Amino acid sequence: MDKPRPYKAYVILPLLVAAGILLPVGEGTTQAGYFNDIYNNFQQFSELPDEINELKDSYRRALQDLDRARIDTEVYRQQNADLAEQNRQLTEMVSQLQEAEAARKRNAERLKTVGITAAALLAGYFILTRALRFGMRRSNRRF
């Protein structure tokens, strides 16, 4: 029985070797795809640090832009408050100027009225004195 065993081993061993060579050739596309997938995954994994660094840089730039926007907003808010105060002061000054203009017009009207009244009184005085003289002369001529 010893003989049949080596015979079996000599026959089975070349069949196994042939099967080992032929089977991977038939499945070569599957293995190539598997290795290609592994290579592509490894390549993508090796590119991840660069993408992460790009994302970090983009995030840092976005934060800087946000900080600049906050600073600009604060500057604009302060300028707005300053302009509102200037606007209030200008409005107050305009109202004071309008009041001064109205007072000047009132004074001018008052002076005009006083001038016309003085002229009318002066004219009335002359007319009244003339009328009295005329009336006295007429009454003196009768007596």
mmCIF file with all atom_site columns, C-alpha atoms in Angstrom:
data_model
loop_
_atom_site.group_PDB
_atom_site.id
_atom_site.type_symbol
_atom_site.label_atom_id
_atom_site.label_alt_id
_atom_site.label_comp_id
_atom_site.label_asym_id
_atom_site.label_entity_id
_atom_site.label_seq_id
_atom_site.pdbx_PDB_ins_code
_atom_site.Cartn_x
_atom_site.Cartn_y
_atom_site.Cartn_z
_atom_site.occupancy
_atom_site.B_iso_or_equiv
_atom_site.pdbx_formal_charge
_atom_site.auth_seq_id
_atom_site.auth_comp_id
_atom_site.auth_asym_id
_atom_site.auth_atom_id
_atom_site.pdbx_PDB_model_num
ATOM 1   C CA . MET A 1 1   ? 0.000   0.000   0.000   1.00 0.00 ? 1   MET A CA 1
ATOM 2   C CA . ASP A 1 2   ? 2.926   2.170   0.285   1.00 0.00 ? 2   ASP A CA 1
ATOM 3   C CA . LYS A 1 3   ? 3.311   2.353   -3.404  1.00 0.00 ? 3   LYS A CA 1
ATOM 4   C CA . PRO A 1 4   ? -0.062  3.689   -4.276  1.00 0.00 ? 4   PRO A CA 1
ATOM 5   C CA . ARG A 1 5   ? 0.407   6.594   -1.924  1.00 0.00 ? 5   ARG A CA 1
ATOM 6   C CA . PRO A 1 6   ? 3.442   8.090   -3.637  1.00 0.00 ? 6   PRO A CA 1
ATOM 7   C CA . TYR A 1 7   ? 1.764   7.480   -6.932  1.00 0.00 ? 7   TYR A CA 1
ATOM 8   C CA . LYS A 1 8   ? -1.170  9.494   -5.769  1.00 0.00 ? 8   LYS A CA 1
ATOM 9   C CA . ALA A 1 9   ? 1.107   12.245  -4.515  1.00 0.00 ? 9   ALA A CA 1
ATOM 10  C CA . TYR A 1 10  ? 3.017   12.366  -7.802  1.00 0.00 ? 10  TYR A CA 1
ATOM 11  C CA . VAL A 1 11  ? -0.190  12.632  -9.762  1.00 0.00 ? 11  VAL A CA 1
ATOM 12  C CA . ILE A 1 12  ? -2.020  14.990  -7.455  1.00 0.00 ? 12  ILE A CA 1
ATOM 13  C CA . LEU A 1 13  ? 0.905   17.369  -6.949  1.00 0.00 ? 13  LEU A CA 1
ATOM 14  C CA . PRO A 1 14  ? 1.293   18.296  -10.658 1.00 0.00 ? 14  PRO A CA 1
ATOM 15  C CA . LEU A 1 15  ? -2.487  18.627  -10.945 1.00 0.00 ? 15  LEU A CA 1
ATOM 16  C CA . LEU A 1 16  ? -2.527  21.007  -7.997  1.00 0.00 ? 16  LEU A CA 1
ATOM 17  C CA . VAL A 1 17  ? 0.345   23.049  -9.470  1.00 0.00 ? 17  VAL A CA 1
ATOM 18  C CA . ALA A 1 18  ? -1.426  23.218  -12.860 1.00 0.00 ? 18  ALA A CA 1
ATOM 19  C CA . ALA A 1 19  ? -4.655  24.206  -11.181 1.00 0.00 ? 19  ALA A CA 1
ATOM 20  C CA . GLY A 1 20  ? -2.807  26.841  -9.148  1.00 0.00 ? 20  GLY A CA 1
ATOM 21  C CA . ILE A 1 21  ? -1.335  28.309  -12.310 1.00 0.00 ? 21  ILE A CA 1
ATOM 22  C CA . LEU A 1 22  ? -4.463  28.088  -14.427 1.00 0.00 ? 22  LEU A CA 1
ATOM 23  C CA . LEU A 1 23  ? -6.956  29.310  -11.840 1.00 0.00 ? 23  LEU A CA 1
ATOM 24  C CA . PRO A 1 24  ? -5.275  32.693  -11.219 1.00 0.00 ? 24  PRO A CA 1
ATOM 25  C CA . VAL A 1 25  ? -5.027  33.243  -14.968 1.00 0.00 ? 25  VAL A CA 1
ATOM 26  C CA . GLY A 1 26  ? -8.748  32.725  -15.331 1.00 0.00 ? 26  GLY A CA 1
ATOM 27  C CA . GLU A 1 27  ? -9.443  34.985  -12.402 1.00 0.00 ? 27  GLU A CA 1
ATOM 28  C CA . GLY A 1 28  ? -6.718  37.489  -13.365 1.00 0.00 ? 28  GLY A CA 1
ATOM 29  C CA . THR A 1 29  ? -9.153  40.279  -14.096 1.00 0.00 ? 29  THR A CA 1
ATOM 30  C CA . THR A 1 30  ? -10.742 39.879  -10.705 1.00 0.00 ? 30  THR A CA 1
ATOM 31  C CA . GLN A 1 31  ? -7.416  39.984  -8.938  1.00 0.00 ? 31  GLN A CA 1
ATOM 32  C CA . ALA A 1 32  ? -6.188  42.879  -11.087 1.00 0.00 ? 32  ALA A CA 1
ATOM 33  C CA . GLY A 1 33  ? -9.332  44.801  -10.223 1.00 0.00 ? 33  GLY A CA 1
ATOM 34  C CA . TYR A 1 34  ? -8.861  43.961  -6.565  1.00 0.00 ? 34  TYR A CA 1
ATOM 35  C CA . PHE A 1 35  ? -5.251  45.132  -6.619  1.00 0.00 ? 35  PHE A CA 1
ATOM 36  C CA . ASN A 1 36  ? -6.223  48.204  -8.634  1.00 0.00 ? 36  ASN A CA 1
ATOM 37  C CA . ASP A 1 37  ? -8.893  48.980  -6.065  1.00 0.00 ? 37  ASP A CA 1
ATOM 38  C CA . ILE A 1 38  ? -6.369  48.560  -3.269  1.00 0.00 ? 38  ILE A CA 1
ATOM 39  C CA . TYR A 1 39  ? -3.878  50.772  -5.130  1.00 0.00 ? 39  TYR A CA 1
ATOM 40  C CA . ASN A 1 40  ? -6.522  53.424  -5.828  1.00 0.00 ? 40  ASN A CA 1
ATOM 41  C CA . ASN A 1 41  ? -7.682  53.353  -2.210  1.00 0.00 ? 41  ASN A CA 1
ATOM 42  C CA . PHE A 1 42  ? -4.096  53.636  -0.999  1.00 0.00 ? 42  PHE A CA 1
ATOM 43  C CA . GLN A 1 43  ? -3.500  56.521  -3.410  1.00 0.00 ? 43  GLN A CA 1
ATOM 44  C CA . GLN A 1 44  ? -6.671  58.275  -2.228  1.00 0.00 ? 44  GLN A CA 1
ATOM 45  C CA . PHE A 1 45  ? -5.650  57.658  1.374   1.00 0.00 ? 45  PHE A CA 1
ATOM 46  C CA . SER A 1 46  ? -2.193  59.115  0.703   1.00 0.00 ? 46  SER A CA 1
ATOM 47  C CA . GLU A 1 47  ? -3.813  62.227  -0.855  1.00 0.00 ? 47  GLU A CA 1
ATOM 48  C CA . LEU A 1 48  ? -6.039  62.796  2.190   1.00 0.00 ? 48  LEU A CA 1
ATOM 49  C CA . PRO A 1 49  ? -3.439  64.838  4.137   1.00 0.00 ? 49  PRO A CA 1
ATOM 50  C CA . ASP A 1 50  ? -3.153  67.275  1.213   1.00 0.00 ? 50  ASP A CA 1
ATOM 51  C CA . GLU A 1 51  ? -6.930  67.612  1.036   1.00 0.00 ? 51  GLU A CA 1
ATOM 52  C CA . ILE A 1 52  ? -7.106  68.031  4.799   1.00 0.00 ? 52  ILE A CA 1
ATOM 53  C CA . ASN A 1 53  ? -4.444  70.742  4.630   1.00 0.00 ? 53  ASN A CA 1
ATOM 54  C CA . GLU A 1 54  ? -6.386  72.484  1.853   1.00 0.00 ? 54  GLU A CA 1
ATOM 55  C CA . LEU A 1 55  ? -9.542  72.291  3.960   1.00 0.00 ? 55  LEU A CA 1
ATOM 56  C CA . LYS A 1 56  ? -7.649  73.671  6.968   1.00 0.00 ? 56  LYS A CA 1
ATOM 57  C CA . ASP A 1 57  ? -6.288  76.535  4.860   1.00 0.00 ? 57  ASP A CA 1
ATOM 58  C CA . SER A 1 58  ? -9.739  77.238  3.476   1.00 0.00 ? 58  SER A CA 1
ATOM 59  C CA . TYR A 1 59  ? -11.207 77.169  6.992   1.00 0.00 ? 59  TYR A CA 1
ATOM 60  C CA . ARG A 1 60  ? -8.471  79.499  8.276   1.00 0.00 ? 60  ARG A CA 1
ATOM 61  C CA . ARG A 1 61  ? -9.086  81.928  5.389   1.00 0.00 ? 61  ARG A CA 1
ATOM 62  C CA . ALA A 1 62  ? -12.828 81.803  6.067   1.00 0.00 ? 62  ALA A CA 1
ATOM 63  C CA . LEU A 1 63  ? -12.184 82.592  9.740   1.00 0.00 ? 63  LEU A CA 1
ATOM 64  C CA . GLN A 1 64  ? -9.919  85.485  8.761   1.00 0.00 ? 64  GLN A CA 1
ATOM 65  C CA . ASP A 1 65  ? -12.566 86.796  6.389   1.00 0.00 ? 65  ASP A CA 1
ATOM 66  C CA . LEU A 1 66  ? -15.158 86.463  9.137   1.00 0.00 ? 66  LEU A CA 1
ATOM 67  C CA . ASP A 1 67  ? -12.921 88.339  11.590  1.00 0.00 ? 67  ASP A CA 1
ATOM 68  C CA . ARG A 1 68  ? -12.373 91.106  9.026   1.00 0.00 ? 68  ARG A CA 1
ATOM 69  C CA . ALA A 1 69  ? -16.120 91.271  8.455   1.00 0.00 ? 69  ALA A CA 1
ATOM 70  C CA . ARG A 1 70  ? -16.725 91.552  12.215  1.00 0.00 ? 70  ARG A CA 1
ATOM 71  C CA . ILE A 1 71  ? -14.135 94.310  12.509  1.00 0.00 ? 71  ILE A CA 1
ATOM 72  C CA . ASP A 1 72  ? -15.628 96.120  9.522   1.00 0.00 ? 72  ASP A CA 1
ATOM 73  C CA . THR A 1 73  ? -19.078 95.753  11.056  1.00 0.00 ? 73  THR A CA 1
ATOM 74  C CA . GLU A 1 74  ? -17.864 97.266  14.311  1.00 0.00 ? 74  GLU A CA 1
ATOM 75  C CA . VAL A 1 75  ? -16.178 100.113 12.427  1.00 0.00 ? 75  VAL A CA 1
ATOM 76  C CA . TYR A 1 76  ? -19.361 100.748 10.430  1.00 0.00 ? 76  TYR A CA 1
ATOM 77  C CA . ARG A 1 77  ? -21.447 100.604 13.606  1.00 0.00 ? 77  ARG A CA 1
ATOM 78  C CA . GLN A 1 78  ? -19.177 103.179 15.267  1.00 0.00 ? 78  GLN A CA 1
ATOM 79  C CA . GLN A 1 79  ? -19.231 105.390 12.169  1.00 0.00 ? 79  GLN A CA 1
ATOM 80  C CA . ASN A 1 80  ? -23.015 105.079 12.087  1.00 0.00 ? 80  ASN A CA 1
ATOM 81  C CA . ALA A 1 81  ? -23.231 106.164 15.729  1.00 0.00 ? 81  ALA A CA 1
ATOM 82  C CA . ASP A 1 82  ? -20.897 109.104 15.026  1.00 0.00 ? 82  ASP A CA 1
ATOM 83  C CA . LEU A 1 83  ? -22.929 110.122 11.990  1.00 0.00 ? 83  LEU A CA 1
ATOM 84  C CA . ALA A 1 84  ? -26.156 109.873 13.980  1.00 0.00 ? 84  ALA A CA 1
ATOM 85  C CA . GLU A 1 85  ? -24.673 112.197 16.616  1.00 0.00 ? 85  GLU A CA 1
ATOM 86  C CA . GLN A 1 86  ? -23.517 114.624 13.919  1.00 0.00 ? 86  GLN A CA 1
ATOM 87  C CA . ASN A 1 87  ? -26.976 114.457 12.355  1.00 0.00 ? 87  ASN A CA 1
ATOM 88  C CA . ARG A 1 88  ? -28.570 115.270 15.713  1.00 0.00 ? 88  ARG A CA 1
ATOM 89  C CA . GLN A 1 89  ? -26.201 118.220 16.183  1.00 0.00 ? 89  GLN A CA 1
ATOM 90  C CA . LEU A 1 90  ? -26.863 119.477 12.659  1.00 0.00 ? 90  LEU A CA 1
ATOM 91  C CA . THR A 1 91  ? -30.622 119.167 13.164  1.00 0.00 ? 91  THR A CA 1
ATOM 92  C CA . GLU A 1 92  ? -30.336 121.143 16.389  1.00 0.00 ? 92  GLU A CA 1
ATOM 93  C CA . MET A 1 93  ? -28.214 123.789 14.637  1.00 0.00 ? 93  MET A CA 1
ATOM 94  C CA . VAL A 1 94  ? -30.693 124.043 11.755  1.00 0.00 ? 94  VAL A CA 1
ATOM 95  C CA . SER A 1 95  ? -33.591 124.505 14.183  1.00 0.00 ? 95  SER A CA 1
ATOM 96  C CA . GLN A 1 96  ? -31.618 127.218 16.019  1.00 0.00 ? 96  GLN A CA 1
ATOM 97  C CA . LEU A 1 97  ? -30.884 128.941 12.712  1.00 0.00 ? 97  LEU A CA 1
ATOM 98  C CA . GLN A 1 98  ? -34.542 128.726 11.741  1.00 0.00 ? 98  GLN A CA 1
ATOM 99  C CA . GLU A 1 99  ? -35.545 130.230 15.072  1.00 0.00 ? 99  GLU A CA 1
ATOM 100 C CA . ALA A 1 100 ? -32.976 133.012 14.619  1.00 0.00 ? 100 ALA A CA 1
ATOM 101 C CA . GLU A 1 101 ? -34.285 133.676 11.099  1.00 0.00 ? 101 GLU A CA 1
ATOM 102 C CA . ALA A 1 102 ? -37.859 133.820 12.391  1.00 0.00 ? 102 ALA A CA 1
ATOM 103 C CA . ALA A 1 103 ? -36.804 136.214 15.175  1.00 0.00 ? 103 ALA A CA 1
ATOM 104 C CA . ARG A 1 104 ? -34.990 138.405 12.632  1.00 0.00 ? 104 ARG A CA 1
ATOM 105 C CA . LYS A 1 105 ? -38.093 138.493 10.432  1.00 0.00 ? 105 LYS A CA 1
ATOM 106 C CA . ARG A 1 106 ? -40.261 139.396 13.433  1.00 0.00 ? 106 ARG A CA 1
ATOM 107 C CA . ASN A 1 107 ? -37.863 142.204 14.347  1.00 0.00 ? 107 ASN A CA 1
ATOM 108 C CA . ALA A 1 108 ? -37.823 143.449 10.758  1.00 0.00 ? 108 ALA A CA 1
ATOM 109 C CA . GLU A 1 109 ? -41.653 143.434 10.665  1.00 0.00 ? 109 GLU A CA 1
ATOM 110 C CA . ARG A 1 110 ? -41.763 145.220 14.010  1.00 0.00 ? 110 ARG A CA 1
ATOM 111 C CA . LEU A 1 111 ? -39.305 147.889 12.808  1.00 0.00 ? 111 LEU A CA 1
ATOM 112 C CA . LYS A 1 112 ? -41.295 148.300 9.615   1.00 0.00 ? 112 LYS A CA 1
ATOM 113 C CA . THR A 1 113 ? -44.503 148.688 11.622  1.00 0.00 ? 113 THR A CA 1
ATOM 114 C CA . VAL A 1 114 ? -42.842 151.184 13.992  1.00 0.00 ? 114 VAL A CA 1
ATOM 115 C CA . GLY A 1 115 ? -41.477 153.157 11.020  1.00 0.00 ? 115 GLY A CA 1
ATOM 116 C CA . ILE A 1 116 ? -44.851 153.299 9.268   1.00 0.00 ? 116 ILE A CA 1
ATOM 117 C CA . THR A 1 117 ? -46.582 154.227 12.530  1.00 0.00 ? 117 THR A CA 1
ATOM 118 C CA . ALA A 1 118 ? -44.015 156.959 13.227  1.00 0.00 ? 118 ALA A CA 1
ATOM 119 C CA . ALA A 1 119 ? -44.406 158.312 9.687   1.00 0.00 ? 119 ALA A CA 1
ATOM 120 C CA . ALA A 1 120 ? -48.210 158.218 10.017  1.00 0.00 ? 120 ALA A CA 1
ATOM 121 C CA . LEU A 1 121 ? -48.087 159.972 13.401  1.00 0.00 ? 121 LEU A CA 1
ATOM 122 C CA . LEU A 1 122 ? -45.717 162.599 12.039  1.00 0.00 ? 122 LEU A CA 1
ATOM 123 C CA . ALA A 1 123 ? -47.931 163.142 9.006   1.00 0.00 ? 123 ALA A CA 1
ATOM 124 C CA . GLY A 1 124 ? -50.990 163.214 11.262  1.00 0.00 ? 124 GLY A CA 1
ATOM 125 C CA . TYR A 1 125 ? -49.290 165.763 13.518  1.00 0.00 ? 125 TYR A CA 1
ATOM 126 C CA . PHE A 1 126 ? -48.526 168.064 10.593  1.00 0.00 ? 126 PHE A CA 1
ATOM 127 C CA . ILE A 1 127 ? -51.983 167.631 9.139   1.00 0.00 ? 127 ILE A CA 1
ATOM 128 C CA . LEU A 1 128 ? -53.621 168.203 12.534  1.00 0.00 ? 128 LEU A CA 1
ATOM 129 C CA . THR A 1 129 ? -51.517 171.305 13.249  1.00 0.00 ? 129 THR A CA 1
ATOM 130 C CA . ARG A 1 130 ? -52.322 172.694 9.814   1.00 0.00 ? 130 ARG A CA 1
ATOM 131 C CA . ALA A 1 131 ? -55.997 171.990 10.315  1.00 0.00 ? 131 ALA A CA 1
ATOM 132 C CA . LEU A 1 132 ? -55.923 173.671 13.736  1.00 0.00 ? 132 LEU A CA 1
ATOM 133 C CA . ARG A 1 133 ? -54.110 176.705 12.353  1.00 0.00 ? 133 ARG A CA 1
ATOM 134 C CA . PHE A 1 134 ? -56.516 176.903 9.485   1.00 0.00 ? 134 PHE A CA 1
ATOM 135 C CA . GLY A 1 135 ? -59.453 176.585 11.847  1.00 0.00 ? 135 GLY A CA 1
ATOM 136 C CA . MET A 1 136 ? -58.010 179.217 14.203  1.00 0.00 ? 136 MET A CA 1
ATOM 137 C CA . ARG A 1 137 ? -57.378 181.642 11.346  1.00 0.00 ? 137 ARG A CA 1
ATOM 138 C CA . ARG A 1 138 ? -60.921 181.256 10.178  1.00 0.00 ? 138 ARG A CA 1
ATOM 139 C CA . SER A 1 139 ? -62.298 181.775 13.597  1.00 0.00 ? 139 SER A CA 1
ATOM 140 C CA . ASN A 1 140 ? -60.096 184.846 14.102  1.00 0.00 ? 140 ASN A CA 1
ATOM 141 C CA . ARG A 1 141 ? -61.334 186.424 10.912  1.00 0.00 ? 141 ARG A CA 1
ATOM 142 C CA . ARG A 1 142 ? -64.888 186.271 12.026  1.00 0.00 ? 142 ARG A CA 1
ATOM 143 C CA . PHE A 1 143 ? -64.343 188.185 15.162  1.00 0.00 ? 143 PHE A CA 1
#
